[in-house]
């Protein structure tokens, strides 16, 4: 079920009403409703893959229970690796099998050997990368004894399948989300209103910004041979806003929906395009994934401790694995590696934590220095996104070589209508709201009611004005 | 909680009311679907030749050139399951029906409106034909299936500019005239668009043609199957396997049902460059040619 669909617009109020009607009953029943609603939400897309979620849930719950019963180091390791292998096994099979097979065949063909192995016609289960990482975080935390294993299977099933963030995150830590299923939730009016506001903003980002940008990005990327450097740069720019609007919009709707049900999810995006360097960008982009890799991969590898070669190795590993997490294509690996190249000079010169706070905090405008740094960081991310969007690495390279040619200074061949204006308005709103959790969290709060309502109605009209294109959320495929 | 619910409902009420008003306004705008549905409601009993199919027959077969009483019930992007549903809906009223003309083109067995990129057209069958096209909620209302921007434009065009919103002739032929577009380019793009690596709908679509032929047999009606003419740039870029599979299935079913005949116009040389509006659609001169050929077939005259 898509958040920007009528199906969800009907599903949400029904589940919301039932959920709060049940609040005076047993907490387990309320959690059971969440599980049922989540399975319905997921099964709406393809019910067959519900078995995968259920299986993952049973495996990690069981592993957690057994981990609590033994202190034997060897047994605990076996249990941990059972969970890791099963979860990553599913992920590897559905997501990476054909990639490895194709590359294996290509590698053999270099030596003159011809392998005849058929690839698999498998559908990638929506959200598998997200819920796999979420359940893994539970097992690893229990193994590390930083989290008590749950004995409440329903609460655990609700944690794994919680529908607002099941298919595209934020990837919640068990330590944050799971305890929320143990406690009785009380309806909070201001929290619910805030949730609705965040849903509204998320829909605006998705339908108005991302889907509009997608139209042009698709045309330009799909026909890149026909266009000059200037148009290709515009295409990359459109994709830059498409992916941000799409993914952060989804996260906003997920977080907002969770608030309606009395849950707090972590912030997943913190205005990344206003970052002053790439290190700051990665602290603000897909925060739940970046921190997951930091805690469960980077730090166990040694993090930034050790010599220079260790730092370089770990940085490349985390960025390349992060890139590969997005998809079984060399483009994602190159995208990750390119970000590592961007990041390394900052880390090696110990400047990777120089921009921690909000840019130009308390000011209307950034300083010239901040503006230049933001522009450079933004430009670097635009270039990196070309690899993310391209069909393959050679497509990305030819795309970039055309951008960095003299045709960059020719007239653009694509008419973009009002989309650039929309992007400009969007960037201004984001800038105004950059000190909040999401852009419109505090915009209009102190305005007179008619103005505030007019602002919200304007957003609603804009959403419906541009609705109908219904592009799939990009991150569903990851 | 109660306060929240009331405030939310109060906030959304103007939006809901505005959309309901818009839905009503749009539904009152006549369109091809409402026109053809009303025509069939009123005149099904007089129709002798019924044309079904997609844009290839909508733009390609003009009932004016038929000697029998003919109506073109095709629509743009209409897939074979919808041909069948229309036939089912009117089969009891089509008391004088002698034949059905049904194009089976390169994509017919591989395509369904409900799963294709033109899925938004599905609402027309639910809303205007009262045929259950899909269980998708968006197919049940105009405002849910098309963006507000386009719907406002439709309302303005009809109510303020009073422009005609029906694009077919009285007999259902798509008479809209637009200048010819590049035959070479559209040949490549259309063939690519109509080529499917796999199709989950193939078996069901073949079964659907079987059902149409069976229904026609039960009605004692002849079915003339045809593959529409196309420009060479389209034909040259077709996937030979997909085309071959299509032809095999057509021939199998034609042998199974004696009440059916098949004519392949795909590479018919009598259709010249000037007969096409794009590589896979005829213009008025091309459609006249095809319609006369079909009429000759129907009337039993020999083809030249």
PDB file of N, CA and C in Angstrom, chain B residues 6 25 27 44-45 73 84 102 105 107 111-112 140 145 151 157 159 164 177 182 184 214 216 220 237 253 295:
ATOM      1  N   UNK B   6     -13.110  15.827  15.823  1.00  0.00           N
ATOM      2  CA  UNK B   6     -14.011  16.872  15.313  1.00  0.00           C
ATOM      3  C   UNK B   6     -13.234  17.927  14.521  1.00  0.00           C
ATOM      4  N   UNK B  25     -19.493  17.719 -11.321  1.00  0.00           N
ATOM      5  CA  UNK B  25     -19.331  18.531 -12.527  1.00  0.00           C
ATOM      6  C   UNK B  25     -18.665  17.735 -13.649  1.00  0.00           C
ATOM      7  N   UNK B  27     -18.555  14.473 -14.040  1.00  0.00           N
ATOM      8  CA  UNK B  27     -19.374  13.356 -14.534  1.00  0.00           C
ATOM      9  C   UNK B  27     -20.457  13.821 -15.504  1.00  0.00           C
ATOM     10  N   UNK B  44     -28.481  -1.011 -29.341  1.00  0.00           N
ATOM     11  CA  UNK B  44     -27.857  -2.345 -29.458  1.00  0.00           C
ATOM     12  C   UNK B  44     -28.718  -3.270 -30.307  1.00  0.00           C
ATOM     13  N   UNK B  45     -30.014  -3.152 -30.157  1.00  0.00           N
ATOM     14  CA  UNK B  45     -30.927  -4.076 -30.865  1.00  0.00           C
ATOM     15  C   UNK B  45     -30.852  -3.929 -32.384  1.00  0.00           C
ATOM     16  N   UNK B  73     -17.350   0.203 -30.980  1.00  0.00           N
ATOM     17  CA  UNK B  73     -17.345   0.300 -29.504  1.00  0.00           C
ATOM     18  C   UNK B  73     -15.926   0.178 -28.941  1.00  0.00           C
ATOM     19  N   UNK B  84     -14.378  -8.162 -23.966  1.00  0.00           N
ATOM     20  CA  UNK B  84     -15.245  -9.257 -23.537  1.00  0.00           C
ATOM     21  C   UNK B  84     -16.346  -8.742 -22.596  1.00  0.00           C
ATOM     22  N   UNK B 102     -12.891  -7.711 -34.547  1.00  0.00           N
ATOM     23  CA  UNK B 102     -12.005  -7.568 -33.377  1.00  0.00           C
ATOM     24  C   UNK B 102     -10.532  -7.621 -33.784  1.00  0.00           C
ATOM     25  N   UNK B 105      -3.886  -7.554 -32.165  1.00  0.00           N
ATOM     26  CA  UNK B 105      -2.629  -6.971 -32.608  1.00  0.00           C
ATOM     27  C   UNK B 105      -1.452  -7.584 -31.872  1.00  0.00           C
ATOM     28  N   UNK B 107       0.329  -6.652 -29.533  1.00  0.00           N
ATOM     29  CA  UNK B 107       0.394  -6.530 -28.060  1.00  0.00           C
ATOM     30  C   UNK B 107      -0.824  -7.118 -27.348  1.00  0.00           C
ATOM     31  N   UNK B 111      -1.074  -7.505 -22.998  1.00  0.00           N
ATOM     32  CA  UNK B 111      -1.399  -6.215 -22.378  1.00  0.00           C
ATOM     33  C   UNK B 111      -2.764  -6.242 -21.710  1.00  0.00           C
ATOM     34  N   UNK B 112      -2.843  -5.575 -20.584  1.00  0.00           N
ATOM     35  CA  UNK B 112      -4.122  -5.347 -19.902  1.00  0.00           C
ATOM     36  C   UNK B 112      -4.177  -3.890 -19.501  1.00  0.00           C
ATOM     37  N   UNK B 140     -13.028   4.267  -9.218  1.00  0.00           N
ATOM     38  CA  UNK B 140     -14.432   4.507  -8.911  1.00  0.00           C
ATOM     39  C   UNK B 140     -14.811   5.992  -8.973  1.00  0.00           C
ATOM     40  N   UNK B 145      -8.741   9.466  -9.940  1.00  0.00           N
ATOM     41  CA  UNK B 145      -7.925   8.825 -10.973  1.00  0.00           C
ATOM     42  C   UNK B 145      -7.092   9.809 -11.780  1.00  0.00           C
ATOM     43  N   UNK B 151      -8.310  17.872 -14.125  1.00  0.00           N
ATOM     44  CA  UNK B 151      -9.760  17.917 -13.946  1.00  0.00           C
ATOM     45  C   UNK B 151     -10.300  19.337 -14.024  1.00  0.00           C
ATOM     46  N   UNK B 157     -12.753  23.716 -19.847  1.00  0.00           N
ATOM     47  CA  UNK B 157     -12.936  23.508 -21.290  1.00  0.00           C
ATOM     48  C   UNK B 157     -14.406  23.273 -21.629  1.00  0.00           C
ATOM     49  N   UNK B 159     -17.310  23.798 -19.482  1.00  0.00           N
ATOM     50  CA  UNK B 159     -18.331  24.733 -18.986  1.00  0.00           C
ATOM     51  C   UNK B 159     -18.040  26.179 -19.369  1.00  0.00           C
ATOM     52  N   UNK B 164     -16.213  20.862 -27.410  1.00  0.00           N
ATOM     53  CA  UNK B 164     -16.719  19.492 -27.523  1.00  0.00           C
ATOM     54  C   UNK B 164     -15.777  18.513 -26.804  1.00  0.00           C
ATOM     55  N   UNK B 177      -8.531  14.648 -36.023  1.00  0.00           N
ATOM     56  CA  UNK B 177      -7.457  14.759 -37.019  1.00  0.00           C
ATOM     57  C   UNK B 177      -6.276  15.519 -36.444  1.00  0.00           C
ATOM     58  N   UNK B 182       6.338  11.885 -36.951  1.00  0.00           N
ATOM     59  CA  UNK B 182       7.420  11.114 -37.572  1.00  0.00           C
ATOM     60  C   UNK B 182       7.139   9.609 -37.546  1.00  0.00           C
ATOM     61  N   UNK B 184       9.071   7.246 -38.630  1.00  0.00           N
ATOM     62  CA  UNK B 184      10.254   6.483 -38.235  1.00  0.00           C
ATOM     63  C   UNK B 184      10.369   6.428 -36.708  1.00  0.00           C
ATOM     64  N   UNK B 214     -16.336 -18.055 -28.046  1.00  0.00           N
ATOM     65  CA  UNK B 214     -17.362 -18.983 -27.553  1.00  0.00           C
ATOM     66  C   UNK B 214     -18.697 -18.252 -27.404  1.00  0.00           C
ATOM     67  N   UNK B 216     -19.614 -15.629 -29.010  1.00  0.00           N
ATOM     68  CA  UNK B 216     -20.115 -15.360 -30.366  1.00  0.00           C
ATOM     69  C   UNK B 216     -20.735 -16.622 -30.967  1.00  0.00           C
ATOM     70  N   UNK B 220     -24.479 -17.286 -32.240  1.00  0.00           N
ATOM     71  CA  UNK B 220     -24.521 -17.566 -33.684  1.00  0.00           C
ATOM     72  C   UNK B 220     -24.079 -16.341 -34.472  1.00  0.00           C
ATOM     73  N   UNK B 237      10.616  -3.327 -36.237  1.00  0.00           N
ATOM     74  CA  UNK B 237      11.147  -3.331 -34.869  1.00  0.00           C
ATOM     75  C   UNK B 237      10.392  -4.252 -33.913  1.00  0.00           C
ATOM     76  N   UNK B 253      -6.992 -20.671 -32.413  1.00  0.00           N
ATOM     77  CA  UNK B 253      -8.371 -20.381 -32.014  1.00  0.00           C
ATOM     78  C   UNK B 253      -9.306 -20.286 -33.220  1.00  0.00           C
ATOM     79  N   UNK B 295     -15.407  -4.201 -45.200  1.00  0.00           N
ATOM     80  CA  UNK B 295     -16.773  -4.280 -45.712  1.00  0.00           C
ATOM     81  C   UNK B 295     -16.850  -5.257 -46.889  1.00  0.00           C
TER      82      UNK B 295
END
